[in-house]
């Protein structure tokens, strides 16, 4: 009361009151500040890293003069006529053409890659990265010596190689070995998410390769390619995709290319993973903010109740309700603002760490800037919402009348004993704890909601992890998860395929087999990645049925949306001069080409000149035998196929697993951190509230340990209830949330796989956290004598 | 010769306050006897409640000993103290302190059940009996907030004796009651005492003091007066009142 008497001057009083209040209730304010630190830190860091990645990529495009459309075409197919017709095209502003030599296979250590690799002469615009891989090299690079190459980080990640390692290239059957001299930033194809890669060699090596190729005349086949860069004309307002399609319609050149990529798609693929992970984290942070609001509501609610008498006295001393409310609003906002500011400062080091996280995937050097303006704006919005909530919650203060507050105090709560569980002697502690819980239901509801939010997110990230480790889940989502795969170098007939199967079945049963080849075909004028299956019945369809007849296709939901198709619709598929009408027989999902893909049966693709499959993949019953199988197959069918064992290796690269594990770690750590702060705050507050009752129990002869366990178990049960709610939410909504967030990746129907372990780990970590900290919060029961617990 | 039930030797209690020390009890030697209704009186702030709390083990003495059953309560470990509270001692608080979310009946049986020595049926039986004695049977399923102060106090008394404690501590059990309720409560305590219950009670109320078989006067943390009285008989109340009044005025009350 000393403070109250001293308060004469009108302006000082609010500040004095705030100071006194904050000192008295340090715990809650520290808690709220900490929660805000976490939120503002992660929000600022994520937004900044996101911006840095996007800006870094844009800067790299500029630096390397990346074209709007880049494609690679056999040099002999790019006639002078064709080139000049391109040059004259009104939408094309500028063309650059570079000679390239295509390798059909590249090896490093145990890793073999067969998709396109183009060797080009090194150009100065591709800057070299320093040893720490966080900036460009300052001093001008010494020229590439013979036998040395520059590659992108994406290539490194795919080939799992280091600087100084040798890569073996196979060009028209000849083998060459090159040593990796350094890493360059090549933004167009540089990301590990893009299959096509550029390798840079010096001019002399290039000319030698060209001479070798020229010397070995092979009919119709060549390793000499042209990499063509098309730049839109100044006035061209088309998107990159539309631009590419227009050029293709007018010249047909893209149909002849072996690969083409627009800058937009390159950007999409390069930052795809970062965007997905950050989208999930941002949603998580949004919910964490909800947790902060609930915690604050709890703190204010209990606080007002505990301060009932003081507020009454202040009122009786002539303080207006608005002044008292202002004190409350200011003190909580102050705590939040302090946390928000500290969080932004702490985001600076976090930004440095996170900035490098995506380097192995994107191969792009990201800046380390803080997006201050954007973050400040979002954090102001957060503070504004909080201020509004506090304003609503402190309405109660206005209703406290001085007399009722001073005399009645807080024993105003009425509850009906008729609806209570009886107290049982054999379950004395348990039933007393239950009574304490049921008579304070409303206060525990907030805690239950908080726990359920945390559990929901922990479960959701666990689900992503589960799917990555689950063969069946990946298969059901349209991924080819096989232990034994082979590429056919010659045409194979059904009899040969049957023999191959027989060979495999000597060692292991075949669970699933995929016979397919891939092409880019135009669907209603849009060039789309097509998977042509000899056995289309294995394609997992979400809706409708697999394309069993030669005039049927299935498309992804993303394509269906994009081209406005539904099951039963007719589409026109074209390639070169051939065209054929197909019916959409179903919808499926695939992460190939981020879901921009469709499937047709081999029978239907004959018209486009596709005669046989060039790939077979087998999912085995006993994956460990795949090494033996591939060895035998390569032996028997030498020259016809190249089999490789991909035991344990899925479609997901290690880097993805790392990034997803990072995200999992972030969500787990933040959840536990949040749970800790919340549990400490809620337990302490609740203990203060219940300490009178606990004191009475102690005076009646309950032991301190018993009372503490009772208190802790109560919170354990509350956490369990919250976990249950969170689990139910997760069962119903995790899949939907992931479908929305992962749509960019091509996933529209996430294969949710719950196992007991999925639930066990997050639930136990949160519940035990509550148990432990509630037990600690109640340490006063032991330290303090009964008299003091009862008196206040 | 009466049997000693509880004794204090060199009992001191001080509180840290504003950096200094407030000495509330200084060097008290005291013996309480079996079957006595001992009443402690004294000016406000003289340390009566503090004495009650330290003797009953609700609070720890700063120095000195409190001997019960040849053991020092002041130095007893937590667990044993809890056992003492649930079996041997009963306590009635000035502010009742009933558990707000338990019904009157539950408030009484819970400490009974806590004491493992009594079979359930016996606890129930005794609780019903006490409810009847206290005249609160008809409201036994009410919550404390739904009954009057006097009814709460009677419930608190029933609770304190559910385990048939050897010694009952009561801190101004009538302080919050009106005249009629006060008489009821005092009658109950006297009745209990006449059945052999040892009681140590603090009071300001002279009518409460009349029920004592022994009166103690506390002044500045020391026992300044100690007087034995014969057993209480309602018909001799006037006489007794004069005797007690005279004694109190000699204590400058
Ligand atoms: N926790 C404490 N800290 C500091 N001083 C205390 C504390 N508890 C009691 N005191 C002081 O000890 C003295 C005795 O208190 P106590 O409650 O025992 O008095 P009392 O005789 O019961 O008074 P009353 O008749 O008013 O109930 C008082 O002066 C009080 O201020
Ligand atoms: Mg007192």
mmCIF file of N, CA, C and O in Angstrom, chain A residues 411 413-417 420-426 428 432 435-437 439-440 692-693 695-706 781-782 784-788 790-791, chain B residues 13 15 53 57-60 78-79 81-83 85-86 93 95 97-103 106-107 110-120 123 141-143 145-146 159:
data_model
loop_
_atom_site.group_PDB
_atom_site.id
_atom_site.type_symbol
_atom_site.label_atom_id
_atom_site.label_comp_id
_atom_site.label_asym_id
_atom_site.label_seq_id
_atom_site.Cartn_x
_atom_site.Cartn_y
_atom_site.Cartn_z
ATOM 1 N N UNK A 411 -13.369 -15.157 -3.478
ATOM 2 C CA UNK A 411 -14.142 -16.375 -3.211
ATOM 3 C C UNK A 411 -15.539 -16.257 -3.801
ATOM 4 O O UNK A 411 -16.520 -16.685 -3.238
ATOM 5 N N UNK A 413 -16.364 -17.331 -6.834
ATOM 6 C CA UNK A 413 -16.651 -18.365 -7.818
ATOM 7 C C UNK A 413 -17.576 -19.390 -7.190
ATOM 8 O O UNK A 413 -17.305 -19.934 -6.135
ATOM 9 N N UNK A 414 -18.661 -19.637 -7.873
ATOM 10 C CA UNK A 414 -19.571 -20.674 -7.406
ATOM 11 C C UNK A 414 -19.520 -21.844 -8.355
ATOM 12 O O UNK A 414 -19.478 -21.674 -9.557
ATOM 13 N N UNK A 415 -19.513 -22.987 -7.812
ATOM 14 C CA UNK A 415 -19.666 -24.133 -8.701
ATOM 15 C C UNK A 415 -20.524 -25.147 -7.966
ATOM 16 O O UNK A 415 -20.610 -25.155 -6.738
ATOM 17 N N UNK A 416 -21.150 -25.989 -8.716
ATOM 18 C CA UNK A 416 -22.134 -26.873 -8.135
ATOM 19 C C UNK A 416 -21.522 -28.222 -7.830
ATOM 20 O O UNK A 416 -20.963 -28.864 -8.689
ATOM 21 N N UNK A 417 -21.654 -28.650 -6.587
ATOM 22 C CA UNK A 417 -21.034 -29.922 -6.212
ATOM 23 C C UNK A 417 -21.787 -31.109 -6.791
ATOM 24 O O UNK A 417 -21.281 -32.201 -6.841
ATOM 25 N N UNK A 420 -20.062 -32.835 -9.613
ATOM 26 C CA UNK A 420 -18.671 -33.206 -9.394
ATOM 27 C C UNK A 420 -18.563 -34.709 -9.198
ATOM 28 O O UNK A 420 -19.472 -35.352 -8.700
ATOM 29 N N UNK A 421 -17.399 -35.232 -9.579
ATOM 30 C CA UNK A 421 -17.101 -36.624 -9.275
ATOM 31 C C UNK A 421 -16.949 -36.747 -7.761
ATOM 32 O O UNK A 421 -16.367 -35.869 -7.128
ATOM 33 N N UNK A 422 -17.464 -37.827 -7.174
ATOM 34 C CA UNK A 422 -17.260 -37.975 -5.733
ATOM 35 C C UNK A 422 -15.782 -38.200 -5.396
ATOM 36 O O UNK A 422 -14.989 -38.545 -6.270
ATOM 37 N N UNK A 423 -15.459 -37.996 -4.115
ATOM 38 C CA UNK A 423 -14.089 -38.241 -3.663
ATOM 39 C C UNK A 423 -14.021 -39.684 -3.156
ATOM 40 O O UNK A 423 -14.876 -40.101 -2.386
ATOM 41 N N UNK A 424 -13.024 -40.423 -3.641
ATOM 42 C CA UNK A 424 -12.893 -41.809 -3.198
ATOM 43 C C UNK A 424 -11.685 -41.947 -2.292
ATOM 44 O O UNK A 424 -10.636 -41.371 -2.575
ATOM 45 N N UNK A 425 -11.842 -42.768 -1.243
ATOM 46 C CA UNK A 425 -10.722 -42.918 -0.328
ATOM 47 C C UNK A 425 -9.529 -43.587 -1.008
ATOM 48 O O UNK A 425 -8.388 -43.181 -0.828
ATOM 49 N N UNK A 426 -9.823 -44.625 -1.800
ATOM 50 C CA UNK A 426 -8.721 -45.366 -2.403
ATOM 51 C C UNK A 426 -8.001 -44.550 -3.465
ATOM 52 O O UNK A 426 -6.883 -44.830 -3.830
ATOM 53 N N UNK A 428 -7.734 -41.137 -3.210
ATOM 54 C CA UNK A 428 -7.911 -39.846 -2.563
ATOM 55 C C UNK A 428 -7.203 -38.718 -3.314
ATOM 56 O O UNK A 428 -7.833 -37.746 -3.721
ATOM 57 N N UNK A 432 -9.056 -35.850 -5.504
ATOM 58 C CA UNK A 432 -8.927 -34.445 -5.092
ATOM 59 C C UNK A 432 -8.351 -33.616 -6.245
ATOM 60 O O UNK A 432 -8.788 -32.494 -6.492
ATOM 61 N N UNK A 435 -10.989 -33.019 -8.700
ATOM 62 C CA UNK A 435 -11.918 -31.997 -8.215
ATOM 63 C C UNK A 435 -11.340 -30.596 -8.457
ATOM 64 O O UNK A 435 -12.016 -29.684 -8.913
ATOM 65 N N UNK A 436 -10.050 -30.475 -8.149
ATOM 66 C CA UNK A 436 -9.385 -29.188 -8.335
ATOM 67 C C UNK A 436 -9.454 -28.784 -9.809
ATOM 68 O O UNK A 436 -9.638 -27.626 -10.135
ATOM 69 N N UNK A 437 -9.320 -29.808 -10.654
ATOM 70 C CA UNK A 437 -9.351 -29.564 -12.096
ATOM 71 C C UNK A 437 -10.754 -29.179 -12.561
ATOM 72 O O UNK A 437 -10.949 -28.170 -13.228
ATOM 73 N N UNK A 439 -13.249 -28.011 -10.927
ATOM 74 C CA UNK A 439 -13.822 -26.770 -10.416
ATOM 75 C C UNK A 439 -13.101 -25.543 -10.969
ATOM 76 O O UNK A 439 -13.507 -24.418 -10.740
ATOM 77 N N UNK A 440 -11.997 -25.778 -11.698
ATOM 78 C CA UNK A 440 -11.306 -24.652 -12.342
ATOM 79 C C UNK A 440 -11.221 -24.859 -13.845
ATOM 80 O O UNK A 440 -10.338 -24.326 -14.504
ATOM 81 N N UNK A 692 -3.614 -21.551 -1.306
ATOM 82 C CA UNK A 692 -4.389 -21.580 -0.081
ATOM 83 C C UNK A 692 -4.945 -22.981 0.168
ATOM 84 O O UNK A 692 -4.785 -23.542 1.244
ATOM 85 N N UNK A 693 -5.559 -23.552 -0.869
ATOM 86 C CA UNK A 693 -6.084 -24.911 -0.749
ATOM 87 C C UNK A 693 -4.972 -25.900 -0.432
ATOM 88 O O UNK A 693 -5.114 -26.766 0.418
ATOM 89 N N UNK A 695 -2.194 -25.260 1.010
ATOM 90 C CA UNK A 695 -1.794 -25.024 2.397
ATOM 91 C C UNK A 695 -2.722 -25.741 3.362
ATOM 92 O O UNK A 695 -2.277 -26.348 4.333
ATOM 93 N N UNK A 696 -4.018 -25.673 3.087
ATOM 94 C CA UNK A 696 -4.979 -26.344 3.972
ATOM 95 C C UNK A 696 -4.725 -27.839 3.973
ATOM 96 O O UNK A 696 -4.665 -28.478 5.024
ATOM 97 N N UNK A 697 -4.510 -28.388 2.767
ATOM 98 C CA UNK A 697 -4.246 -29.823 2.700
ATOM 99 C C UNK A 697 -2.992 -30.164 3.490
ATOM 100 O O UNK A 697 -2.931 -31.182 4.163
ATOM 101 N N UNK A 698 -2.009 -29.281 3.387
ATOM 102 C CA UNK A 698 -0.782 -29.567 4.131
ATOM 103 C C UNK A 698 -1.076 -29.532 5.623
ATOM 104 O O UNK A 698 -0.612 -30.385 6.386
ATOM 105 N N UNK A 699 -1.866 -28.554 6.066
ATOM 106 C CA UNK A 699 -2.203 -28.435 7.472
ATOM 107 C C UNK A 699 -3.007 -29.643 7.942
ATOM 108 O O UNK A 699 -2.981 -30.001 9.106
ATOM 109 N N UNK A 700 -3.736 -30.254 7.011
ATOM 110 C CA UNK A 700 -4.539 -31.417 7.387
ATOM 111 C C UNK A 700 -3.698 -32.680 7.463
ATOM 112 O O UNK A 700 -4.185 -33.722 7.884
ATOM 113 N N UNK A 701 -2.447 -32.590 7.011
ATOM 114 C CA UNK A 701 -1.575 -33.743 7.146
ATOM 115 C C UNK A 701 -1.199 -34.428 5.850
ATOM 116 O O UNK A 701 -0.626 -35.504 5.870
ATOM 117 N N UNK A 702 -1.514 -33.809 4.703
ATOM 118 C CA UNK A 702 -0.990 -34.348 3.447
ATOM 119 C C UNK A 702 0.501 -34.057 3.408
ATOM 120 O O UNK A 702 0.932 -32.974 3.809
ATOM 121 N N UNK A 703 1.292 -34.987 2.891
ATOM 122 C CA UNK A 703 2.731 -34.714 2.824
ATOM 123 C C UNK A 703 3.007 -33.815 1.624
ATOM 124 O O UNK A 703 2.237 -33.776 0.664
ATOM 125 N N UNK A 704 4.129 -33.095 1.728
ATOM 126 C CA UNK A 704 4.493 -32.160 0.661
ATOM 127 C C UNK A 704 4.637 -32.895 -0.662
ATOM 128 O O UNK A 704 4.165 -32.443 -1.703
ATOM 129 N N UNK A 705 5.276 -34.069 -0.626
ATOM 130 C CA UNK A 705 5.500 -34.826 -1.858
ATOM 131 C C UNK A 705 4.165 -35.199 -2.490
ATOM 132 O O UNK A 705 3.949 -35.016 -3.690
ATOM 133 N N UNK A 706 3.258 -35.668 -1.660
ATOM 134 C CA UNK A 706 1.940 -36.043 -2.151
ATOM 135 C C UNK A 706 1.260 -34.868 -2.841
ATOM 136 O O UNK A 706 0.742 -34.989 -3.956
ATOM 137 N N UNK A 781 5.559 -25.892 -1.654
ATOM 138 C CA UNK A 781 4.827 -26.721 -0.706
ATOM 139 C C UNK A 781 5.795 -27.326 0.285
ATOM 140 O O UNK A 781 5.511 -27.464 1.469
ATOM 141 N N UNK A 782 6.967 -27.694 -0.208
ATOM 142 C CA UNK A 782 7.921 -28.331 0.676
ATOM 143 C C UNK A 782 8.659 -27.295 1.516
ATOM 144 O O UNK A 782 8.797 -27.440 2.715
ATOM 145 N N UNK A 784 7.958 -24.156 2.292
ATOM 146 C CA UNK A 784 7.267 -23.186 3.120
ATOM 147 C C UNK A 784 6.369 -23.892 4.128
ATOM 148 O O UNK A 784 5.752 -24.900 3.836
ATOM 149 N N UNK A 785 6.334 -23.350 5.352
ATOM 150 C CA UNK A 785 5.526 -23.951 6.403
ATOM 151 C C UNK A 785 4.044 -23.766 6.125
ATOM 152 O O UNK A 785 3.635 -22.822 5.451
ATOM 153 N N UNK A 786 3.275 -24.664 6.681
ATOM 154 C CA UNK A 786 1.832 -24.656 6.445
ATOM 155 C C UNK A 786 1.216 -23.295 6.752
ATOM 156 O O UNK A 786 0.381 -22.793 5.996
ATOM 157 N N UNK A 787 1.651 -22.677 7.850
ATOM 158 C CA UNK A 787 1.068 -21.400 8.240
ATOM 159 C C UNK A 787 1.166 -20.368 7.117
ATOM 160 O O UNK A 787 0.217 -19.667 6.807
ATOM 161 N N UNK A 788 2.350 -20.342 6.482
ATOM 162 C CA UNK A 788 2.571 -19.324 5.458
ATOM 163 C C UNK A 788 1.803 -19.606 4.184
ATOM 164 O O UNK A 788 1.417 -18.691 3.470
ATOM 165 N N UNK A 790 -1.104 -20.974 4.093
ATOM 166 C CA UNK A 790 -2.501 -20.648 4.318
ATOM 167 C C UNK A 790 -2.703 -19.142 4.362
ATOM 168 O O UNK A 790 -3.610 -18.591 3.755
ATOM 169 N N UNK A 791 -1.810 -18.467 5.111
ATOM 170 C CA UNK A 791 -1.888 -16.998 5.193
ATOM 171 C C UNK A 791 -1.355 -16.414 3.887
ATOM 172 O O UNK A 791 -0.625 -17.045 3.181
ATOM 173 N N UNK B 13 10.654 -17.393 18.710
ATOM 174 C CA UNK B 13 10.257 -17.265 17.303
ATOM 175 C C UNK B 13 10.438 -15.810 16.909
ATOM 176 O O UNK B 13 9.929 -14.904 17.574
ATOM 177 N N UNK B 15 10.695 -13.047 13.366
ATOM 178 C CA UNK B 15 10.478 -12.885 11.930
ATOM 179 C C UNK B 15 11.453 -11.872 11.387
ATOM 180 O O UNK B 15 11.752 -10.889 12.057
ATOM 181 N N UNK B 53 0.876 -21.704 16.386
ATOM 182 C CA UNK B 53 1.443 -22.279 15.168
ATOM 183 C C UNK B 53 2.744 -23.027 15.449
ATOM 184 O O UNK B 53 2.985 -24.093 14.907
ATOM 185 N N UNK B 57 3.362 -27.204 15.141
ATOM 186 C CA UNK B 57 4.164 -27.638 13.996
ATOM 187 C C UNK B 57 3.701 -27.057 12.673
ATOM 188 O O UNK B 57 4.158 -27.470 11.617
ATOM 189 N N UNK B 58 2.807 -26.089 12.725
ATOM 190 C CA UNK B 58 2.403 -25.404 11.497
ATOM 191 C C UNK B 58 3.512 -24.453 11.051
ATOM 192 O O UNK B 58 3.553 -24.007 9.916
ATOM 193 N N UNK B 59 4.363 -24.099 11.997
ATOM 194 C CA UNK B 59 5.480 -23.202 11.711
ATOM 195 C C UNK B 59 6.656 -23.694 12.540
ATOM 196 O O UNK B 59 6.468 -24.389 13.531
ATOM 197 N N UNK B 60 7.852 -23.339 12.120
ATOM 198 C CA UNK B 60 9.021 -23.816 12.849
ATOM 199 C C UNK B 60 9.531 -22.762 13.808
ATOM 200 O O UNK B 60 9.565 -21.568 13.473
ATOM 201 N N UNK B 78 9.751 -33.234 7.547
ATOM 202 C CA UNK B 78 8.472 -33.006 6.876
ATOM 203 C C UNK B 78 7.485 -34.159 7.015
ATOM 204 O O UNK B 78 6.334 -33.976 7.418
ATOM 205 N N UNK B 79 7.950 -35.331 6.673
ATOM 206 C CA UNK B 79 7.047 -36.487 6.598
ATOM 207 C C UNK B 79 6.402 -36.792 7.934
ATOM 208 O O UNK B 79 5.212 -37.063 8.030
ATOM 209 N N UNK B 81 6.055 -34.748 10.423
ATOM 210 C CA UNK B 81 5.151 -33.652 10.781
ATOM 211 C C UNK B 81 3.791 -33.884 10.150
ATOM 212 O O UNK B 81 2.753 -33.725 10.804
ATOM 213 N N UNK B 82 3.813 -34.291 8.883
ATOM 214 C CA UNK B 82 2.553 -34.536 8.187
ATOM 215 C C UNK B 82 1.765 -35.624 8.900
ATOM 216 O O UNK B 82 0.555 -35.530 9.070
ATOM 217 N N UNK B 83 2.482 -36.651 9.346
ATOM 218 C CA UNK B 83 1.818 -37.760 10.045
ATOM 219 C C UNK B 83 1.198 -37.256 11.350
ATOM 220 O O UNK B 83 0.072 -37.629 11.700
ATOM 221 N N UNK B 85 0.167 -34.243 11.949
ATOM 222 C CA UNK B 85 -0.990 -33.398 11.661
ATOM 223 C C UNK B 85 -2.209 -34.217 11.315
ATOM 224 O O UNK B 85 -3.327 -33.827 11.581
ATOM 225 N N UNK B 86 -1.951 -35.360 10.667
ATOM 226 C CA UNK B 86 -3.134 -36.097 10.242
ATOM 227 C C UNK B 86 -3.630 -37.035 11.333
ATOM 228 O O UNK B 86 -4.737 -37.538 11.234
ATOM 229 N N UNK B 93 -8.645 -23.047 12.365
ATOM 230 C CA UNK B 93 -8.105 -21.730 12.016
ATOM 231 C C UNK B 93 -9.093 -20.627 12.326
ATOM 232 O O UNK B 93 -10.311 -20.838 12.306
ATOM 233 N N UNK B 95 -9.696 -18.252 10.363
ATOM 234 C CA UNK B 95 -10.458 -17.983 9.126
ATOM 235 C C UNK B 95 -11.054 -19.259 8.535
ATOM 236 O O UNK B 95 -11.210 -19.379 7.329
ATOM 237 N N UNK B 97 -10.743 -21.712 6.823
ATOM 238 C CA UNK B 97 -9.928 -22.415 5.828
ATOM 239 C C UNK B 97 -10.496 -23.766 5.462
ATOM 240 O O UNK B 97 -9.820 -24.783 5.577
ATOM 241 N N UNK B 98 -11.731 -23.787 5.019
ATOM 242 C CA UNK B 98 -12.259 -25.020 4.438
ATOM 243 C C UNK B 98 -11.828 -25.051 2.976
ATOM 244 O O UNK B 98 -11.613 -24.002 2.368
ATOM 245 N N UNK B 99 -11.704 -26.266 2.414
ATOM 246 C CA UNK B 99 -11.351 -26.352 0.996
ATOM 247 C C UNK B 99 -12.584 -25.965 0.188
ATOM 248 O O UNK B 99 -13.643 -26.570 0.337
ATOM 249 N N UNK B 100 -12.433 -24.936 -0.639
ATOM 250 C CA UNK B 100 -13.613 -24.303 -1.225
ATOM 251 C C UNK B 100 -14.353 -25.195 -2.210
ATOM 252 O O UNK B 100 -15.541 -25.025 -2.414
ATOM 253 N N UNK B 101 -13.670 -26.165 -2.814
ATOM 254 C CA UNK B 101 -14.387 -26.983 -3.788
ATOM 255 C C UNK B 101 -14.782 -28.353 -3.251
ATOM 256 O O UNK B 101 -15.133 -29.240 -4.016
ATOM 257 N N UNK B 102 -14.715 -28.517 -1.926
ATOM 258 C CA UNK B 102 -15.215 -29.746 -1.325
ATOM 259 C C UNK B 102 -16.461 -29.402 -0.520
ATOM 260 O O UNK B 102 -16.525 -28.338 0.103
ATOM 261 N N UNK B 103 -17.433 -30.307 -0.513
ATOM 262 C CA UNK B 103 -18.639 -30.066 0.281
ATOM 263 C C UNK B 103 -18.278 -30.153 1.770
ATOM 264 O O UNK B 103 -17.187 -30.614 2.127
ATOM 265 N N UNK B 106 -17.419 -33.629 2.640
ATOM 266 C CA UNK B 106 -16.116 -34.037 2.103
ATOM 267 C C UNK B 106 -14.971 -33.380 2.865
ATOM 268 O O UNK B 106 -13.939 -33.989 3.114
ATOM 269 N N UNK B 107 -15.185 -32.116 3.252
ATOM 270 C CA UNK B 107 -14.169 -31.434 4.035
ATOM 271 C C UNK B 107 -13.867 -32.200 5.322
ATOM 272 O O UNK B 107 -12.731 -32.209 5.786
ATOM 273 N N UNK B 110 -12.297 -36.123 4.271
ATOM 274 C CA UNK B 110 -11.003 -36.235 3.580
ATOM 275 C C UNK B 110 -9.836 -36.425 4.558
ATOM 276 O O UNK B 110 -9.053 -37.365 4.395
ATOM 277 N N UNK B 111 -9.711 -35.596 5.619
ATOM 278 C CA UNK B 111 -8.610 -35.875 6.555
ATOM 279 C C UNK B 111 -8.791 -37.211 7.272
ATOM 280 O O UNK B 111 -7.804 -37.853 7.633
ATOM 281 N N UNK B 112 -10.030 -37.645 7.456
ATOM 282 C CA UNK B 112 -10.274 -38.950 8.070
ATOM 283 C C UNK B 112 -9.743 -40.069 7.188
ATOM 284 O O UNK B 112 -9.097 -41.002 7.654
ATOM 285 N N UNK B 113 -10.008 -39.937 5.894
ATOM 286 C CA UNK B 113 -9.527 -40.961 4.968
ATOM 287 C C UNK B 113 -8.013 -40.931 4.817
ATOM 288 O O UNK B 113 -7.379 -41.938 4.553
ATOM 289 N N UNK B 114 -7.490 -39.722 4.970
ATOM 290 C CA UNK B 114 -6.046 -39.569 4.820
ATOM 291 C C UNK B 114 -5.325 -40.375 5.905
ATOM 292 O O UNK B 114 -4.253 -40.928 5.690
ATOM 293 N N UNK B 115 -5.957 -40.426 7.106
ATOM 294 C CA UNK B 115 -5.372 -41.155 8.219
ATOM 295 C C UNK B 115 -5.628 -42.641 8.016
ATOM 296 O O UNK B 115 -6.735 -43.121 8.177
ATOM 297 N N UNK B 116 -4.545 -43.359 7.682
ATOM 298 C CA UNK B 116 -4.712 -44.750 7.260
ATOM 299 C C UNK B 116 -5.237 -45.649 8.386
ATOM 300 O O UNK B 116 -5.692 -46.754 8.130
ATOM 301 N N UNK B 117 -5.118 -45.179 9.636
ATOM 302 C CA UNK B 117 -5.446 -46.080 10.737
ATOM 303 C C UNK B 117 -6.936 -46.337 10.885
ATOM 304 O O UNK B 117 -7.351 -47.334 11.461
ATOM 305 N N UNK B 118 -7.753 -45.427 10.392
ATOM 306 C CA UNK B 118 -9.190 -45.610 10.580
ATOM 307 C C UNK B 118 -9.835 -46.286 9.376
ATOM 308 O O UNK B 118 -9.649 -45.850 8.257
ATOM 309 N N UNK B 119 -10.622 -47.326 9.620
ATOM 310 C CA UNK B 119 -11.357 -47.940 8.511
ATOM 311 C C UNK B 119 -12.408 -46.977 7.942
ATOM 312 O O UNK B 119 -12.945 -46.143 8.685
ATOM 313 N N UNK B 120 -12.688 -47.128 6.674
ATOM 314 C CA UNK B 120 -13.588 -46.201 5.989
ATOM 315 C C UNK B 120 -14.936 -46.083 6.670
ATOM 316 O O UNK B 120 -15.453 -44.983 6.876
ATOM 317 N N UNK B 123 -14.839 -43.917 9.654
ATOM 318 C CA UNK B 123 -14.712 -42.497 9.349
ATOM 319 C C UNK B 123 -16.074 -41.923 8.973
ATOM 320 O O UNK B 123 -16.482 -40.870 9.462
ATOM 321 N N UNK B 141 -24.010 -31.470 2.042
ATOM 322 C CA UNK B 141 -23.516 -31.518 0.664
ATOM 323 C C UNK B 141 -23.324 -30.113 0.079
ATOM 324 O O UNK B 141 -23.014 -29.965 -1.096
ATOM 325 N N UNK B 142 -23.522 -29.101 0.917
ATOM 326 C CA UNK B 142 -23.274 -27.739 0.440
ATOM 327 C C UNK B 142 -21.777 -27.458 0.377
ATOM 328 O O UNK B 142 -20.983 -28.075 1.081
ATOM 329 N N UNK B 143 -21.453 -26.495 -0.478
ATOM 330 C CA UNK B 143 -20.065 -26.033 -0.503
ATOM 331 C C UNK B 143 -19.896 -24.941 0.545
ATOM 332 O O UNK B 143 -20.868 -24.261 0.904
ATOM 333 N N UNK B 145 -18.920 -21.991 0.425
ATOM 334 C CA UNK B 145 -19.393 -20.666 0.036
ATOM 335 C C UNK B 145 -20.910 -20.550 0.097
ATOM 336 O O UNK B 145 -21.450 -19.460 0.016
ATOM 337 N N UNK B 146 -21.573 -21.702 0.262
ATOM 338 C CA UNK B 146 -23.040 -21.668 0.281
ATOM 339 C C UNK B 146 -23.614 -21.692 1.692
ATOM 340 O O UNK B 146 -24.828 -21.758 1.845
ATOM 341 N N UNK B 159 -14.129 -31.129 11.340
ATOM 342 C CA UNK B 159 -12.971 -31.596 10.590
ATOM 343 C C UNK B 159 -11.778 -31.811 11.514
ATOM 344 O O UNK B 159 -11.035 -32.778 11.375
#
